[in-house]
Structure formats: structure tokens, C-alpha cells
mmCIF file of C-alpha atoms and ligand atoms in Angstrom:
data_model
loop_
_atom_site.group_PDB
_atom_site.id
_atom_site.type_symbol
_atom_site.label_atom_id
_atom_site.label_comp_id
_atom_site.label_asym_id
_atom_site.label_seq_id
_atom_site.Cartn_x
_atom_site.Cartn_y
_atom_site.Cartn_z
ATOM 1 C CA MET A 1 -60.998 -65.708 64.236
ATOM 2 C CA THR A 2 -63.182 -67.410 66.832
ATOM 3 C CA THR A 3 -61.609 -69.609 69.462
ATOM 4 C CA ALA A 4 -63.260 -72.172 71.748
ATOM 5 C CA ARG A 5 -61.951 -74.449 74.454
ATOM 6 C CA THR A 6 -61.662 -78.164 73.668
ATOM 7 C CA LYS A 7 -60.729 -81.141 75.870
ATOM 8 C CA ASN A 8 -57.031 -80.693 75.053
ATOM 9 C CA GLY A 9 -56.508 -76.972 74.394
ATOM 10 C CA PHE A 10 -58.590 -74.656 72.284
ATOM 11 C CA ALA A 11 -59.762 -74.681 68.698
ATOM 12 C CA ALA A 12 -59.140 -71.810 66.268
ATOM 13 C CA GLY A 13 -60.850 -72.701 63.003
ATOM 14 C CA ARG A 14 -59.673 -76.213 61.987
ATOM 15 C CA LEU A 15 -56.631 -76.101 64.191
ATOM 16 C CA THR A 16 -56.215 -76.773 67.863
ATOM 17 C CA VAL A 17 -53.816 -74.755 69.985
ATOM 18 C CA HIS A 18 -52.019 -76.264 72.968
ATOM 19 C CA ARG A 19 -49.927 -74.591 75.612
ATOM 20 C CA SER A 20 -49.082 -77.537 77.820
ATOM 21 C CA PRO A 21 -46.279 -79.909 76.700
ATOM 22 C CA ALA A 22 -48.009 -82.912 78.328
ATOM 23 C CA GLU A 23 -51.277 -82.095 76.609
ATOM 24 C CA LEU A 24 -49.651 -81.682 73.175
ATOM 25 C CA ASN A 25 -47.674 -84.893 73.694
ATOM 26 C CA ALA A 26 -50.887 -86.791 74.492
ATOM 27 C CA VAL A 27 -52.522 -85.477 71.309
ATOM 28 C CA THR A 28 -49.622 -86.382 68.981
ATOM 29 C CA ARG A 29 -49.228 -89.787 70.653
ATOM 30 C CA ALA A 30 -52.918 -90.514 70.027
ATOM 31 C CA LEU A 31 -52.575 -89.371 66.405
ATOM 32 C CA ARG A 32 -49.576 -91.623 65.825
ATOM 33 C CA GLY A 33 -51.489 -94.475 67.490
ATOM 34 C CA ALA A 34 -54.228 -93.902 64.917
ATOM 35 C CA GLY A 35 -51.684 -94.288 62.096
ATOM 36 C CA ARG A 36 -51.058 -90.617 61.357
ATOM 37 C CA LYS A 37 -47.554 -89.232 60.821
ATOM 38 C CA VAL A 38 -46.600 -85.887 62.337
ATOM 39 C CA ALA A 39 -44.614 -83.135 60.582
ATOM 40 C CA LEU A 40 -43.283 -80.358 62.826
ATOM 41 C CA VAL A 41 -42.411 -76.808 61.768
ATOM 42 C CA PRO A 42 -40.606 -75.251 64.765
ATOM 43 C CA THR A 43 -40.816 -71.423 64.792
ATOM 44 C CA MET A 44 -40.439 -68.432 67.059
ATOM 45 C CA GLY A 45 -43.606 -66.918 65.552
ATOM 46 C CA ALA A 46 -43.880 -63.654 63.579
ATOM 47 C CA LEU A 47 -44.726 -65.982 60.707
ATOM 48 C CA HIS A 48 -43.940 -64.805 57.184
ATOM 49 C CA GLU A 49 -43.866 -66.255 53.684
ATOM 50 C CA GLY A 50 -40.768 -68.337 54.556
ATOM 51 C CA HIS A 51 -42.705 -70.082 57.340
ATOM 52 C CA ARG A 52 -45.682 -70.539 55.022
ATOM 53 C CA GLU A 53 -43.341 -72.313 52.606
ATOM 54 C CA LEU A 54 -42.182 -74.677 55.389
ATOM 55 C CA ILE A 55 -45.812 -75.423 56.267
ATOM 56 C CA ARG A 56 -46.693 -76.023 52.596
ATOM 57 C CA HIS A 57 -43.773 -78.439 52.284
ATOM 58 C CA ALA A 58 -45.037 -80.258 55.375
ATOM 59 C CA ARG A 59 -48.568 -80.446 54.000
ATOM 60 C CA ARG A 60 -47.324 -81.901 50.703
ATOM 61 C CA LEU A 61 -45.605 -84.818 52.473
ATOM 62 C CA PRO A 62 -47.015 -88.160 51.360
ATOM 63 C CA GLY A 63 -49.280 -90.228 53.591
ATOM 64 C CA SER A 64 -51.644 -89.161 56.303
ATOM 65 C CA THR A 65 -49.474 -86.465 57.851
ATOM 66 C CA VAL A 66 -50.628 -83.994 60.500
ATOM 67 C CA THR A 67 -48.848 -80.626 60.356
ATOM 68 C CA ALA A 68 -47.867 -79.134 63.713
ATOM 69 C CA VAL A 69 -46.322 -75.680 64.186
ATOM 70 C CA SER A 70 -44.604 -74.675 67.411
ATOM 71 C CA ILE A 71 -44.460 -70.990 68.302
ATOM 72 C CA PHE A 72 -42.025 -70.236 71.100
ATOM 73 C CA VAL A 73 -39.557 -67.372 71.483
ATOM 74 C CA ASN A 74 -36.807 -69.357 73.162
ATOM 75 C CA PRO A 75 -34.964 -67.198 75.715
ATOM 76 C CA LEU A 76 -32.052 -69.664 75.873
ATOM 77 C CA GLN A 77 -30.883 -68.786 72.360
ATOM 78 C CA PHE A 78 -30.716 -65.017 72.971
ATOM 79 C CA GLY A 79 -27.562 -63.531 74.464
ATOM 80 C CA PRO A 80 -27.351 -60.521 76.790
ATOM 81 C CA GLY A 81 -28.150 -57.325 74.869
ATOM 82 C CA GLU A 82 -29.886 -59.209 72.037
ATOM 83 C CA ASP A 83 -33.492 -58.655 70.957
ATOM 84 C CA LEU A 84 -35.380 -61.099 73.230
ATOM 85 C CA GLU A 85 -37.688 -58.397 74.622
ATOM 86 C CA ARG A 86 -38.427 -56.681 71.339
ATOM 87 C CA TYR A 87 -38.741 -59.874 69.261
ATOM 88 C CA PRO A 88 -42.202 -59.626 67.586
ATOM 89 C CA ARG A 89 -44.940 -61.825 69.111
ATOM 90 C CA PRO A 90 -48.100 -61.341 66.985
ATOM 91 C CA LEU A 91 -49.834 -64.521 68.201
ATOM 92 C CA GLU A 92 -53.291 -63.836 66.750
ATOM 93 C CA ALA A 93 -51.842 -63.070 63.300
ATOM 94 C CA ASP A 94 -49.664 -66.207 63.534
ATOM 95 C CA LEU A 95 -52.687 -68.371 64.336
ATOM 96 C CA GLU A 96 -54.443 -66.849 61.345
ATOM 97 C CA VAL A 97 -51.486 -67.808 59.109
ATOM 98 C CA CYS A 98 -51.618 -71.363 60.501
ATOM 99 C CA ARG A 99 -55.361 -71.549 59.905
ATOM 100 C CA GLU A 100 -54.993 -70.251 56.342
ATOM 101 C CA GLU A 101 -52.271 -72.824 55.614
ATOM 102 C CA GLY A 102 -54.297 -75.759 56.965
ATOM 103 C CA VAL A 103 -52.148 -76.435 60.044
ATOM 104 C CA GLU A 104 -53.893 -78.825 62.422
ATOM 105 C CA LEU A 105 -51.883 -78.396 65.640
ATOM 106 C CA VAL A 106 -50.173 -75.363 67.140
ATOM 107 C CA PHE A 107 -47.985 -75.629 70.235
ATOM 108 C CA THR A 108 -47.535 -72.305 72.082
ATOM 109 C CA PRO A 109 -45.867 -73.065 75.411
ATOM 110 C CA GLY A 110 -44.885 -70.374 77.879
ATOM 111 C CA VAL A 111 -41.314 -70.043 79.131
ATOM 112 C CA GLU A 112 -42.289 -71.703 82.413
ATOM 113 C CA ASP A 113 -43.808 -74.661 80.504
ATOM 114 C CA MET A 114 -40.534 -75.301 78.656
ATOM 115 C CA TYR A 115 -38.137 -74.368 81.457
ATOM 116 C CA PRO A 116 -39.779 -74.982 84.821
ATOM 117 C CA PRO A 117 -37.793 -73.876 87.873
ATOM 118 C CA GLY A 118 -34.707 -76.064 88.302
ATOM 119 C CA SER A 119 -34.409 -76.989 84.606
ATOM 120 C CA SER A 120 -30.723 -76.525 83.823
ATOM 121 C CA THR A 121 -29.618 -79.255 81.364
ATOM 122 C CA ARG A 122 -28.288 -77.884 78.059
ATOM 123 C CA LEU A 123 -27.117 -79.528 74.852
ATOM 124 C CA ALA A 124 -23.545 -78.896 73.691
ATOM 125 C CA PRO A 125 -23.297 -78.387 69.910
ATOM 126 C CA GLY A 126 -19.597 -79.305 69.601
ATOM 127 C CA PRO A 127 -16.901 -77.222 67.835
ATOM 128 C CA LEU A 128 -19.138 -75.964 64.995
ATOM 129 C CA GLY A 129 -21.282 -74.265 67.644
ATOM 130 C CA ASP A 130 -18.427 -71.828 68.308
ATOM 131 C CA GLU A 131 -17.806 -70.893 64.670
ATOM 132 C CA LEU A 132 -19.514 -68.416 62.315
ATOM 133 C CA ASP A 133 -22.675 -67.247 64.137
ATOM 134 C CA GLY A 134 -21.540 -69.115 67.248
ATOM 135 C CA ALA A 135 -18.381 -66.997 67.444
ATOM 136 C CA VAL A 136 -20.500 -63.821 67.541
ATOM 137 C CA ARG A 137 -23.382 -65.235 69.595
ATOM 138 C CA PRO A 138 -21.832 -67.397 72.365
ATOM 139 C CA GLY A 139 -24.326 -69.931 73.721
ATOM 140 C CA HIS A 140 -26.811 -69.346 70.912
ATOM 141 C CA PHE A 141 -26.578 -72.810 69.389
ATOM 142 C CA ALA A 142 -26.598 -74.592 72.763
ATOM 143 C CA GLY A 143 -29.873 -72.787 73.527
ATOM 144 C CA MET A 144 -31.268 -73.501 70.063
ATOM 145 C CA LEU A 145 -30.417 -77.221 70.151
ATOM 146 C CA THR A 146 -31.784 -77.561 73.674
ATOM 147 C CA VAL A 147 -35.190 -76.227 72.673
ATOM 148 C CA VAL A 148 -35.269 -78.181 69.401
ATOM 149 C CA ALA A 149 -34.450 -81.421 71.261
ATOM 150 C CA LYS A 150 -37.226 -80.651 73.756
ATOM 151 C CA LEU A 151 -39.675 -79.937 70.928
ATOM 152 C CA PHE A 152 -38.738 -83.222 69.269
ATOM 153 C CA HIS A 153 -39.422 -85.106 72.518
ATOM 154 C CA ILE A 154 -42.684 -83.298 73.228
ATOM 155 C CA VAL A 155 -44.152 -83.420 69.719
ATOM 156 C CA GLY A 156 -42.549 -86.698 68.575
ATOM 157 C CA PRO A 157 -42.518 -85.747 64.885
ATOM 158 C CA ASP A 158 -41.671 -88.116 62.041
ATOM 159 C CA VAL A 159 -40.344 -85.165 60.028
ATOM 160 C CA ALA A 160 -39.166 -81.687 61.089
ATOM 161 C CA LEU A 161 -38.722 -78.837 58.626
ATOM 162 C CA PHE A 162 -36.320 -75.895 58.879
ATOM 163 C CA GLY A 163 -35.362 -73.061 56.525
ATOM 164 C CA GLU A 164 -31.956 -73.005 54.812
ATOM 165 C CA LYS A 165 -31.753 -69.299 55.669
ATOM 166 C CA ASP A 166 -30.408 -70.377 59.099
ATOM 167 C CA TYR A 167 -27.970 -72.743 57.417
ATOM 168 C CA GLN A 168 -25.654 -73.319 60.388
ATOM 169 C CA GLN A 169 -28.696 -74.062 62.542
ATOM 170 C CA LEU A 170 -29.878 -76.610 59.961
ATOM 171 C CA VAL A 171 -26.468 -78.329 59.820
ATOM 172 C CA LEU A 172 -26.279 -78.505 63.629
ATOM 173 C CA ILE A 173 -29.813 -79.941 63.891
ATOM 174 C CA HIS A 174 -29.012 -82.592 61.256
ATOM 175 C CA LYS A 175 -25.899 -83.464 63.283
ATOM 176 C CA MET A 176 -27.788 -83.599 66.601
ATOM 177 C CA VAL A 177 -30.381 -85.935 65.076
ATOM 178 C CA ARG A 178 -27.618 -88.228 63.786
ATOM 179 C CA ASP A 179 -25.429 -88.031 66.905
ATOM 180 C CA LEU A 180 -28.265 -88.558 69.397
ATOM 181 C CA ASP A 181 -30.333 -91.028 67.321
ATOM 182 C CA PHE A 182 -33.544 -89.024 67.165
ATOM 183 C CA PRO A 183 -36.004 -91.191 65.186
ATOM 184 C CA LEU A 184 -37.035 -88.546 62.652
ATOM 185 C CA SER A 185 -35.913 -86.967 59.402
ATOM 186 C CA VAL A 186 -34.904 -83.343 59.069
ATOM 187 C CA VAL A 187 -35.820 -81.496 55.885
ATOM 188 C CA GLY A 188 -34.159 -78.224 54.826
ATOM 189 C CA VAL A 189 -36.298 -75.895 52.720
ATOM 190 C CA PRO A 190 -34.723 -73.279 50.401
ATOM 191 C CA THR A 191 -34.765 -69.655 51.536
ATOM 192 C CA VAL A 192 -37.734 -67.536 50.451
ATOM 193 C CA ARG A 193 -36.731 -64.083 49.168
ATOM 194 C CA GLU A 194 -38.381 -60.769 48.404
ATOM 195 C CA ALA A 195 -38.414 -59.811 44.711
ATOM 196 C CA ASP A 196 -35.216 -57.773 45.256
ATOM 197 C CA GLY A 197 -33.387 -60.748 46.793
ATOM 198 C CA LEU A 198 -33.670 -59.941 50.514
ATOM 199 C CA ALA A 199 -34.020 -63.185 52.466
ATOM 200 C CA LEU A 200 -37.237 -63.214 54.506
ATOM 201 C CA SER A 201 -36.679 -62.960 58.244
ATOM 202 C CA SER A 202 -38.856 -62.041 61.206
ATOM 203 C CA ARG A 203 -36.140 -59.505 62.056
ATOM 204 C CA ASN A 204 -36.564 -57.568 58.769
ATOM 205 C CA VAL A 205 -39.316 -55.558 60.520
ATOM 206 C CA TYR A 206 -36.567 -53.832 62.546
ATOM 207 C CA LEU A 207 -35.057 -52.269 59.387
ATOM 208 C CA SER A 208 -35.697 -48.627 58.497
ATOM 209 C CA ALA A 209 -36.679 -47.997 54.854
ATOM 210 C CA ALA A 210 -33.101 -46.928 54.049
ATOM 211 C CA ASP A 211 -31.568 -49.979 55.762
ATOM 212 C CA ARG A 212 -34.132 -52.255 54.110
ATOM 213 C CA GLU A 213 -32.728 -51.034 50.766
ATOM 214 C CA ARG A 214 -29.109 -51.442 51.918
ATOM 215 C CA ALA A 215 -29.849 -54.966 53.185
ATOM 216 C CA THR A 216 -30.214 -56.221 49.601
ATOM 217 C CA THR A 217 -26.409 -55.862 49.345
ATOM 218 C CA LEU A 218 -26.101 -59.188 51.178
ATOM 219 C CA SER A 219 -27.915 -61.274 48.575
ATOM 220 C CA ARG A 220 -26.317 -59.285 45.738
ATOM 221 C CA ALA A 221 -22.868 -60.069 47.162
ATOM 222 C CA LEU A 222 -23.651 -63.763 47.589
ATOM 223 C CA ASN A 223 -25.092 -64.057 44.086
ATOM 224 C CA ALA A 224 -22.128 -62.197 42.576
ATOM 225 C CA GLY A 225 -19.770 -64.624 44.341
ATOM 226 C CA ALA A 226 -21.754 -67.686 43.253
ATOM 227 C CA ALA A 227 -21.787 -66.398 39.658
ATOM 228 C CA VAL A 228 -17.977 -66.723 39.395
ATOM 229 C CA SER A 229 -17.801 -70.168 41.026
ATOM 230 C CA ALA A 230 -16.155 -71.683 37.926
ATOM 231 C CA ARG A 231 -13.086 -69.557 38.759
ATOM 232 C CA GLY A 232 -12.650 -71.186 42.175
ATOM 233 C CA ALA A 233 -13.005 -70.403 45.870
ATOM 234 C CA ASP A 234 -10.822 -67.279 46.047
ATOM 235 C CA ALA A 235 -12.666 -65.607 43.184
ATOM 236 C CA VAL A 236 -16.023 -66.364 44.844
ATOM 237 C CA VAL A 237 -15.019 -64.774 48.147
ATOM 238 C CA GLU A 238 -13.189 -61.790 46.603
ATOM 239 C CA THR A 239 -16.114 -60.997 44.305
ATOM 240 C CA ALA A 240 -18.642 -61.161 47.142
ATOM 241 C CA ARG A 241 -16.373 -59.086 49.402
ATOM 242 C CA ALA A 242 -16.088 -56.347 46.776
ATOM 243 C CA VAL A 243 -19.893 -56.031 46.591
ATOM 244 C CA LEU A 244 -20.170 -55.847 50.389
ATOM 245 C CA ALA A 245 -17.463 -53.163 50.482
ATOM 246 C CA GLY A 246 -19.664 -51.016 48.242
ATOM 247 C CA GLU A 247 -22.133 -50.514 51.110
ATOM 248 C CA PRO A 248 -20.291 -48.682 53.928
ATOM 249 C CA ALA A 249 -23.256 -48.911 56.353
ATOM 250 C CA LEU A 250 -22.828 -52.700 56.505
ATOM 251 C CA GLN A 251 -20.629 -53.967 59.332
ATOM 252 C CA VAL A 252 -19.663 -57.391 58.033
ATOM 253 C CA GLU A 253 -19.121 -59.999 60.773
ATOM 254 C CA TYR A 254 -18.097 -62.815 58.471
ATOM 255 C CA LEU A 255 -18.092 -63.817 54.831
ATOM 256 C CA GLU A 256 -17.042 -67.439 54.445
ATOM 257 C CA LEU A 257 -17.034 -70.197 51.894
ATOM 258 C CA ARG A 258 -17.403 -73.636 53.478
ATOM 259 C CA ASP A 259 -18.326 -77.136 52.413
ATOM 260 C CA THR A 260 -21.986 -78.115 52.752
ATOM 261 C CA GLU A 261 -21.388 -79.468 56.288
ATOM 262 C CA LEU A 262 -19.604 -76.196 57.153
ATOM 263 C CA GLY A 263 -16.137 -77.737 57.170
ATOM 264 C CA PRO A 264 -13.310 -76.162 55.093
ATOM 265 C CA ALA A 265 -14.295 -75.266 51.513
ATOM 266 C CA PRO A 266 -13.495 -77.929 48.914
ATOM 267 C CA ALA A 267 -11.455 -77.084 45.786
ATOM 268 C CA THR A 268 -14.320 -78.270 43.595
ATOM 269 C CA GLY A 269 -17.885 -79.428 44.109
ATOM 270 C CA ARG A 270 -20.743 -78.294 46.336
ATOM 271 C CA ALA A 271 -20.079 -75.517 48.842
ATOM 272 C CA ARG A 272 -21.940 -72.821 50.742
ATOM 273 C CA LEU A 273 -21.185 -69.085 50.832
ATOM 274 C CA LEU A 274 -22.360 -67.489 54.081
ATOM 275 C CA VAL A 275 -22.497 -63.928 55.323
ATOM 276 C CA ALA A 276 -23.494 -62.100 58.511
ATOM 277 C CA ALA A 277 -23.573 -58.325 58.887
ATOM 278 C CA ARG A 278 -25.051 -55.614 61.034
ATOM 279 C CA LEU A 279 -27.055 -52.673 59.774
ATOM 280 C CA GLY A 280 -27.436 -50.329 62.709
ATOM 281 C CA THR A 281 -28.779 -52.491 65.535
ATOM 282 C CA THR A 282 -30.135 -55.208 63.244
ATOM 283 C CA ARG A 283 -28.137 -58.355 62.546
ATOM 284 C CA LEU A 284 -28.747 -60.095 59.225
ATOM 285 C CA ILE A 285 -27.540 -63.445 57.890
ATOM 286 C CA ASP A 286 -27.815 -65.058 54.475
ATOM 287 C CA ASN A 287 -26.223 -67.865 52.432
ATOM 288 C CA VAL A 288 -26.359 -69.465 49.002
ATOM 289 C CA PRO A 289 -25.263 -72.766 47.479
ATOM 290 C CA VAL A 290 -22.149 -72.611 45.288
ATOM 291 C CA GLN A 291 -20.878 -75.217 42.803
ATOM 292 C CA LEU A 292 -17.081 -74.792 42.686
ATOM 293 C CA GLY A 293 -14.833 -75.548 39.737
HETATM 294 O O1 PAF B 1 -35.253 -70.843 63.511
HETATM 295 C C1 PAF B 1 -35.937 -70.561 64.524
HETATM 296 O O2 PAF B 1 -36.982 -69.909 64.431
HETATM 297 C C2 PAF B 1 -35.488 -71.037 65.890
HETATM 298 O O3 PAF B 1 -34.113 -71.029 66.007
HETATM 299 C C3 PAF B 1 -36.060 -72.430 66.255
HETATM 300 C C4 PAF B 1 -35.517 -73.522 65.341
HETATM 301 C C5 PAF B 1 -37.569 -72.413 66.198
HETATM 302 C C6 PAF B 1 -35.642 -72.799 67.685
HETATM 303 O O4 PAF B 1 -36.077 -71.855 68.601
#
């Protein structure tokens, strides 16, 4: 792909790429002034089919909508000993994906652009931030919400799209937008899966061939649980747990049935079954919708 400098960043095919928050903000402000709406797909890069699906959703939005993708591996949401250093950063390939999908704007700030020296304000997610993934990854959701809030301010989107694969993240972002009156709508997009059910994730590249095979146990367990939802909450969880127990290499961190806002599971109606497990050094999460009763 050829790249060339422009007044406000550089062009890569149809899209322009911006590193500076002020520069990107000026571009989106001008676009909105010209009557365009802006849809934002926030990512940490290593774009895969799940991200493509988010971008396609954004591009199908009605009206004259510009699609912007942010690519930023946010150090604030990684804990000590997590995979910040080894997280994949294939920027050229990511730009190619964006170009192929018709993205118009890419925002690729550096750490110092997002967190200049002295920046220390963090968002507090509230009690849900300490449950499920938050119980295993202290500080993760504070770091995630902080960067998402910053991205919302910098880009000023009308719509922001996130995958349901990170379901707790999606619920917390919805809540932040409501609680802090961000003037935008948040859209959750269903998880994209491999043919054998494995949920797509940038972290799947860490899996050995054997662990890649074992990882399908997660979606099999969730689907088995969801399949007995007419028998109630206990049956859902017990069925899923039995499938997980069949794969001894999986270290299950949690398997929980909750309501769709991640409060206690209802006796009947819409719920969500969520799982997190480790395979070797790789941590995997997945979830499915469940209709109880
Ligand atoms: O889901 C992700 O990739 C990240 O958590 C997000 C929302 C881009 C914030 O860094």
C-alpha cells in the first residue's frame, strides 16, 4: 500500500491516518460541520474478521456516515504480568484491512499522545468493574473506560460499535455513556466465530495447535448450557460446567449466568452465560445469550 502525507496526517488508499488527537479532532469536527455523521470502531489493532464485521456494521448505518477506526494498544487496561509487550501490533496489515473495508479515518495515537506526562485521571467503573473479569484483572475496566472516554472526546462519534465477545466491556460502556451523558449511541455487534465455534480474538494467535483445538470447549460448553435453557438456570450452568470439566487443560476462572445487564440471573427471560478460562498462558473469554424458562 502506498502512503503519502496530507495536511492532516497521511493518506493510505482512500483512508487518512492520524496520530495526533488534536489533528483527528479537527478533521471529525470539520466533517460534522459539513453534515456528516461519524461512526467509531475502537480497537487495539490485530484486526480480524470480528473487527471487519464491526466496520461493516458501521458502513451500513443510514445517512452520510464516515467510518473511523482507532488502533491503540492501551497500556492502562493491562495488569502487571499481562501481555502488553507481546500483544500483536501489525499496523501495516491493519491499515490494509481498513482500506479493504472502506474505512475513511484511522486514528493511531502513541502512548505519549494519549497519556502525556502528568496525565493521571482515571474513570471508576463502579461495582460491576470488580466482578467477573474485573475480579481477575484488577484495574482493567478503569483503564478500558478511561481510554474509551478519551476516544469519545477526541473523535466525537455519533455512534460507537463494540463486539459482544467482550460482553462485560460492552455493558460497562453502555453504562458509562448513560451515567456521564455522552451524546452518542453504543451498538453491540454479535460475536464472530470460526466454523468450529471458537470466538474470534486477537489473542487466539497465542494458542498452540493443540490448545486451539481445546479452546473450542468454551463455545461447546456455552451452547450446551443454552440448549437446556427451558429447564432453568441451574440446568444451564450444570450442563455447561460438565462440558468444561471434560477438558482438563482448561483452568476455568468463572462460569456465570447473569441477566443481560450482568446483575443476578432472572428465573425466566433473557440472560447471558459467560465463561473465562486459561489455556496455558492464554486467557480466553466467551459468552452467549440464553432465554430462560
Ligand atoms: O475491545 C478492545 O479492543 C479494547 O478494550 C478497546 C475497547 C478498544 C479499548 O482499548
